[in-house]
Tab-separated table of C-alpha atoms in Angstrom:
chain	number	residue	atom	x	y	z
A	818	MET	CA	0.476	0.292	0.000
A	819	GLY	CA	1.497	3.314	-0.788
A	820	TYR	CA	0.289	6.462	1.307
A	821	ALA	CA	-3.212	5.774	2.501
A	822	ARG	CA	-4.811	8.881	3.751
A	823	LEU	CA	-8.544	9.948	4.844
A	824	GLN	CA	-9.621	12.127	2.037
A	825	SER	CA	-13.074	12.439	3.471
A	826	ILE	CA	-15.325	12.401	6.708
A	827	HIS	CA	-19.337	12.036	6.425
A	828	VAL	CA	-22.107	11.566	9.310
A	829	HIS	CA	-26.205	11.311	8.751
A	830	PRO	CA	-27.641	13.409	11.853
A	831	VAL	CA	-30.812	11.792	11.003
A	832	LYS	CA	-30.477	7.970	10.023
A	833	ALA	CA	-31.141	7.558	6.142
A	834	PHE	CA	-31.356	11.551	5.394
A	835	ARG	CA	-28.759	12.795	3.047
A	836	SER	CA	-24.948	12.760	4.606
A	837	LEU	CA	-23.411	15.937	5.934
A	838	SER	CA	-19.877	16.196	5.117
A	839	LEU	CA	-16.936	17.052	7.422
A	840	GLN	CA	-13.419	18.556	7.916
A	841	GLU	CA	-13.223	16.836	11.853
A	842	ALA	CA	-14.677	14.143	13.346
A	843	VAL	CA	-14.374	13.405	17.467
A	844	VAL	CA	-14.992	9.616	17.320
A	845	GLU	CA	-16.968	8.027	20.515
A	846	PRO	CA	-16.955	4.877	21.534
A	847	TRP	CA	-20.348	4.191	19.376
A	848	GLY	CA	-19.064	5.830	16.143
A	849	PRO	CA	-18.470	9.420	15.096
A	850	ALA	CA	-20.301	12.546	17.450
A	851	GLY	CA	-23.226	13.510	15.957
A	852	ASP	CA	-23.978	10.031	13.501
A	853	ARG	CA	-27.173	8.967	13.772
A	854	ARG	CA	-28.489	10.009	16.670
A	855	TRP	CA	-31.941	10.298	15.434
A	856	MET	CA	-33.972	8.551	13.129
A	857	LEU	CA	-37.668	7.796	11.803
A	858	VAL	CA	-39.897	5.536	12.954
A	859	ASP	CA	-43.409	4.021	11.910
A	860	HIS	CA	-46.858	4.112	13.831
A	861	GLY	CA	-45.616	0.573	14.771
A	862	GLY	CA	-42.212	2.067	16.205
A	863	LYS	CA	-40.255	0.495	13.038
A	864	VAL	CA	-36.968	1.982	11.542
A	865	VAL	CA	-38.207	4.015	8.570
A	866	THR	CA	-35.007	4.086	5.778
A	867	GLN	CA	-34.312	4.738	2.098
A	868	ARG	CA	-34.995	0.940	1.946
A	869	ARG	CA	-38.795	2.073	1.630
A	870	GLN	CA	-38.814	5.624	1.215
A	871	PRO	CA	-35.997	6.836	-1.224
A	872	ARG	CA	-37.472	10.166	-0.660
A	873	LEU	CA	-35.665	10.568	2.540
A	874	ALA	CA	-31.957	10.481	-0.015
A	875	LEU	CA	-33.494	14.393	-0.341
A	876	ALA	CA	-33.930	15.480	3.407
A	877	ALA	CA	-31.149	17.271	5.288
A	878	ALA	CA	-30.608	17.534	8.523
A	879	GLU	CA	-26.939	20.296	10.310
A	880	LEU	CA	-26.058	19.289	13.725
A	881	LEU	CA	-26.337	22.110	16.132
A	882	PRO	CA	-24.609	23.050	18.908
A	883	GLY	CA	-25.762	20.401	22.339
A	884	GLY	CA	-26.630	17.716	19.741
A	885	GLY	CA	-30.402	19.127	18.208
A	886	VAL	CA	-30.959	19.322	14.297
A	887	ARG	CA	-32.112	21.688	11.780
A	888	LEU	CA	-34.266	19.483	9.309
A	889	SER	CA	-34.545	20.881	5.196
A	890	ALA	CA	-36.008	19.474	2.420
A	891	PRO	CA	-37.004	20.731	-1.427
A	892	GLY	CA	-40.241	22.613	-1.070
A	893	MET	CA	-40.520	22.716	2.650
A	894	ALA	CA	-39.615	24.896	5.394
A	895	PRO	CA	-36.772	24.639	7.786
A	896	LEU	CA	-37.065	23.413	11.001
A	897	THR	CA	-34.980	23.442	14.305
A	898	VAL	CA	-35.421	20.336	16.465
A	899	PRO	CA	-33.791	20.505	19.900
A	900	VAL	CA	-32.780	17.464	22.130
A	901	PRO	CA	-36.037	16.427	24.090
A	902	ARG	CA	-35.644	16.310	27.699
A	903	ALA	CA	-35.609	12.744	29.400
A	904	VAL	CA	-38.993	12.239	30.487
A	905	GLY	CA	-39.935	8.472	29.581
A	906	THR	CA	-38.782	6.408	26.288
A	907	VAL	CA	-40.458	4.629	23.603
A	908	ALA	CA	-39.683	1.345	22.690
A	909	VAL	CA	-38.632	1.424	19.010
A	910	GLN	CA	-37.251	-1.809	16.559
A	911	ILE	CA	-34.512	-0.971	14.134
A	912	PHE	CA	-34.033	-4.638	12.193
A	913	ARG	CA	-33.979	-6.941	15.013
A	914	ASP	CA	-32.757	-4.810	17.782
A	915	LYS	CA	-35.409	-3.047	19.982
A	916	VAL	CA	-34.365	0.130	21.494
A	917	GLU	CA	-35.470	3.045	23.879
A	918	ALA	CA	-35.312	6.315	22.406
A	919	LEU	CA	-36.858	9.565	23.445
A	920	PRO	CA	-39.267	10.386	20.734
A	921	ALA	CA	-38.540	14.494	19.886
A	922	GLU	CA	-41.071	16.809	21.852
A	923	ASP	CA	-42.585	19.462	19.685
A	924	ALA	CA	-45.467	17.756	17.345
A	925	ALA	CA	-44.320	19.909	14.540
A	926	ALA	CA	-40.799	17.735	14.312
A	927	HIS	CA	-42.984	14.983	14.001
A	928	ALA	CA	-45.669	16.258	11.509
A	929	TRP	CA	-43.050	17.880	9.356
A	930	CYS	CA	-41.380	14.156	8.752
A	931	SER	CA	-44.581	12.962	8.431
A	932	THR	CA	-45.280	15.491	5.220
A	933	LEU	CA	-41.910	14.713	3.794
A	934	LEU	CA	-43.135	11.528	3.549
A	935	GLY	CA	-46.518	11.701	2.930
A	936	THR	CA	-46.744	9.236	5.607
A	937	ASP	CA	-47.062	8.702	9.700
A	938	VAL	CA	-43.994	8.421	10.783
A	939	ARG	CA	-42.191	10.037	14.344
A	940	LEU	CA	-38.728	11.322	14.976
A	941	VAL	CA	-36.869	10.082	17.598
A	942	HIS	CA	-33.407	10.494	19.683
A	943	LEU	CA	-30.983	8.593	21.046
A	944	ASP	CA	-30.205	9.544	24.372
A	945	ASP	CA	-27.691	7.003	25.807
A	946	PRO	CA	-25.835	5.518	23.219
A	947	ALA	CA	-23.195	4.041	25.888
A	948	THR	CA	-26.127	1.688	27.284
A	949	ARG	CA	-28.975	1.197	24.503
A	950	ARG	CA	-27.809	-1.065	21.524
A	951	PRO	CA	-25.051	-3.554	21.783
A	952	VAL	CA	-23.188	-4.384	18.530
A	953	ASP	CA	-24.177	-8.001	17.208
A	954	PRO	CA	-22.548	-9.880	19.892
A	955	ALA	CA	-21.353	-12.574	17.025
A	956	TYR	CA	-18.955	-9.758	16.107
A	957	ALA	CA	-18.843	-7.580	19.184
A	958	LEU	CA	-16.408	-7.212	21.779
A	959	PRO	CA	-17.822	-7.314	25.577
A	960	GLY	CA	-19.558	-3.500	25.875
A	961	GLU	CA	-19.458	-2.186	22.689
A	962	THR	CA	-22.602	-0.721	21.294
A	963	VAL	CA	-23.489	1.014	18.476
A	964	SER	CA	-25.852	4.664	17.425
A	965	PHE	CA	-29.063	3.567	15.374
A	966	ALA	CA	-26.382	2.729	12.285
A	967	ASP	CA	-27.546	-0.465	10.804
A	968	GLY	CA	-25.700	-2.133	13.027
A	969	PHE	CA	-21.631	-1.372	13.952
A	970	PRO	CA	-19.794	2.489	15.037
A	971	LEU	CA	-18.235	2.867	11.696
A	972	LEU	CA	-18.741	2.510	7.719
A	973	LEU	CA	-15.196	2.519	5.924
A	974	THR	CA	-14.767	2.524	2.385
A	975	THR	CA	-11.673	3.231	0.004
A	976	THR	CA	-11.408	5.132	-3.165
A	977	ALA	CA	-9.559	2.454	-4.947
A	978	SER	CA	-12.702	0.014	-4.445
A	979	LEU	CA	-14.644	2.307	-5.656
A	980	ASP	CA	-13.032	3.328	-9.118
A	981	ALA	CA	-12.659	-0.782	-9.395
A	982	LEU	CA	-16.280	-1.406	-9.139
A	983	ASN	CA	-16.932	1.548	-11.285
A	984	SER	CA	-15.085	-0.195	-14.156
A	985	LEU	CA	-16.845	-3.027	-13.485
A	986	ILE	CA	-20.298	-1.204	-13.740
A	987	ALA	CA	-18.901	0.355	-17.158
A	988	ARG	CA	-18.272	-3.432	-18.897
A	989	GLY	CA	-21.835	-4.544	-17.669
A	990	GLU	CA	-24.941	-4.459	-19.074
A	991	HIS	CA	-26.043	-1.341	-16.718
A	992	ALA	CA	-22.663	0.858	-17.738
A	993	HIS	CA	-25.228	4.205	-18.583
A	994	GLU	CA	-25.848	3.843	-15.006
A	995	GLY	CA	-21.784	4.477	-13.937
A	996	PRO	CA	-19.836	6.112	-12.759
A	997	LEU	CA	-21.178	5.738	-9.012
A	998	PRO	CA	-20.107	8.814	-6.637
A	999	MET	CA	-19.080	7.000	-2.973
A	1000	ASP	CA	-22.398	8.571	-1.447
A	1001	ARG	CA	-24.656	5.811	-2.980
A	1002	PHE	CA	-22.286	4.246	-0.052
A	1003	ARG	CA	-23.007	6.242	2.687
A	1004	PRO	CA	-19.521	5.963	4.623
A	1005	ASN	CA	-18.421	7.692	7.446
A	1006	LEU	CA	-14.884	7.531	6.182
A	1007	VAL	CA	-13.093	7.113	3.091
A	1008	VAL	CA	-9.928	6.345	2.511
A	1009	SER	CA	-7.757	7.207	-0.313
A	1010	GLY	CA	-4.154	5.784	-1.569
A	1011	THR	CA	-4.929	2.287	-1.607
A	1012	GLU	CA	-5.227	-1.021	-3.561
A	1013	PRO	CA	-8.302	-1.635	-4.586
A	1014	TRP	CA	-10.220	-4.078	-2.243
A	1015	ALA	CA	-7.546	-3.871	-0.263
A	1016	GLU	CA	-9.655	-3.221	2.939
A	1017	ASP	CA	-10.992	-7.059	2.417
A	1018	ARG	CA	-7.480	-7.770	4.272
A	1019	TRP	CA	-7.275	-5.452	7.350
A	1020	SER	CA	-8.214	-6.251	10.727
A	1021	ARG	CA	-7.388	-3.477	12.525
A	1022	VAL	CA	-6.955	0.305	11.156
A	1023	VAL	CA	-5.402	3.389	12.531
A	1024	VAL	CA	-6.716	6.801	11.078
A	1025	GLY	CA	-4.274	9.325	12.703
A	1026	GLU	CA	-5.020	9.063	16.276
A	1027	VAL	CA	-7.965	6.787	16.677
A	1028	VAL	CA	-7.883	2.822	16.542
A	1029	LEU	CA	-10.476	0.880	14.950
A	1030	ARG	CA	-11.114	-2.680	14.738
A	1031	VAL	CA	-12.138	-4.147	11.452
A	1032	ALA	CA	-15.688	-6.580	12.293
A	1033	LYS	CA	-16.993	-7.747	9.094
A	1034	PRO	CA	-17.312	-5.966	5.634
A	1035	CYS	CA	-20.801	-4.209	4.734
A	1036	GLY	CA	-23.282	-6.242	2.709
A	1037	ARG	CA	-25.120	-3.882	0.524
A	1038	CYS	CA	-28.993	-3.282	0.722
A	1039	VAL	CA	-31.103	-1.512	-2.353
A	1040	VAL	CA	-30.377	1.767	-0.211
A	1041	THR	CA	-26.532	1.608	-2.596
A	1042	THR	CA	-29.025	1.713	-5.884
A	1043	THR	CA	-30.597	5.139	-4.847
A	1044	ASP	CA	-29.309	8.614	-6.310
A	1045	GLN	CA	-28.823	10.654	-3.500
A	1046	GLY	CA	-29.747	13.765	-5.165
A	1047	THR	CA	-32.879	12.736	-7.043
A	1048	ALA	CA	-33.930	9.436	-5.214
A	1049	ASP	CA	-34.215	7.457	-8.351
A	1050	ARG	CA	-33.025	4.404	-8.348
A	1051	GLY	CA	-31.690	1.486	-10.776
A	1052	ALA	CA	-29.521	-1.614	-11.142
A	1053	GLU	CA	-26.529	-0.767	-9.661
A	1054	PRO	CA	-24.304	-1.518	-8.055
A	1055	LEU	CA	-26.045	-4.123	-6.425
A	1056	HIS	CA	-25.968	-6.016	-10.423
A	1057	SER	CA	-22.202	-5.964	-10.531
A	1058	LEU	CA	-21.686	-6.511	-6.926
A	1059	GLY	CA	-23.508	-9.418	-7.151
A	1060	ARG	CA	-21.383	-10.816	-9.746
A	1061	HIS	CA	-18.258	-9.955	-8.529
A	1062	ARG	CA	-18.707	-9.425	-4.877
A	1063	ARG	CA	-20.381	-12.172	-3.316
A	1064	VAL	CA	-18.836	-13.353	0.347
A	1065	ASP	CA	-21.292	-15.637	2.564
A	1066	GLY	CA	-24.550	-14.778	0.739
A	1067	LYS	CA	-24.195	-11.011	0.885
A	1068	LEU	CA	-23.241	-8.442	-1.770
A	1069	VAL	CA	-20.094	-6.445	0.133
A	1070	PHE	CA	-18.474	-2.987	-0.129
A	1071	GLY	CA	-16.030	-1.262	2.187
A	1072	GLN	CA	-15.357	-2.694	5.771
A	1073	ASN	CA	-17.881	-2.222	8.943
A	1074	LEU	CA	-15.373	-0.423	11.728
A	1075	VAL	CA	-15.406	-0.388	15.564
A	1076	PRO	CA	-13.314	2.201	17.610
A	1077	LEU	CA	-10.925	1.023	20.229
A	1078	GLY	CA	-10.693	3.887	21.861
A	1079	PRO	CA	-11.987	7.695	21.560
A	1080	GLY	CA	-9.949	10.266	19.313
A	1081	THR	CA	-10.164	12.918	16.189
A	1082	VAL	CA	-9.480	12.192	13.008
A	1083	ARG	CA	-9.319	14.987	10.596
A	1084	VAL	CA	-9.571	14.641	6.389
A	1085	GLY	CA	-5.785	14.596	5.250
A	1086	ASP	CA	-4.861	12.469	8.453
A	1087	PRO	CA	-2.679	9.441	7.831
A	1088	VAL	CA	-3.687	6.107	8.004
A	1089	ARG	CA	-1.827	2.705	8.733
A	1090	ILE	CA	-2.865	-0.997	8.473
A	1091	ALA	CA	-2.341	-2.659	12.208
A	1092	GLN	CA	-2.034	-6.294	12.323
């Protein structure tokens, strides 16, 4: 591997909303500060993501001091939502996990999100990420927890692997859909300066001052076929991943990470592989 560096940092203040690019981020045990601490749930308390609602790609959330968010979307007036007071949690379900969360206090927040999607949803906040949701025990060390991310505190991708994937797409039957941008994969950390697919062989990576354990490859879903600028869907990258990147029945791109300690990462930080 040549000189690898951290090319970009991304957080998603509200799960399934578009990503927010940062120059630096504090890495907490459960993920980057401000990443996926809010999410939408339906009337039954189940998480709502771009899998069912691709229109969420058009919504943005700006992080505010103290953990609140400012919501915005085309054709809608922005709305500021503060962190709710800890006056009582509700049970919500994020895939197989049942988690206690705090509903947004202002009814306007639920109404704003429901108007965005044209269906009844609620906005909830993860008040205590240190205790609420353990990482999948099949891949976790004792005491590891995660935010409202799909399963792990951070997701890392590399520009070289995206270039390699786009080369595969260009030679396939859906070449007109490529090249795809990195935002299709919704990573936290994007690394440049590696060989294609080098991250498949990593077990521990050091980004600046933060040491991260590689937990498992990231299995990809229909969200990756969603244009994050228009919410339109196509066949790629799942078609090409299915032909070339199928591992244990999953279509994989990127690696799920767990921090082994807190710290700050910055764009331009060196990236080292520690075995």
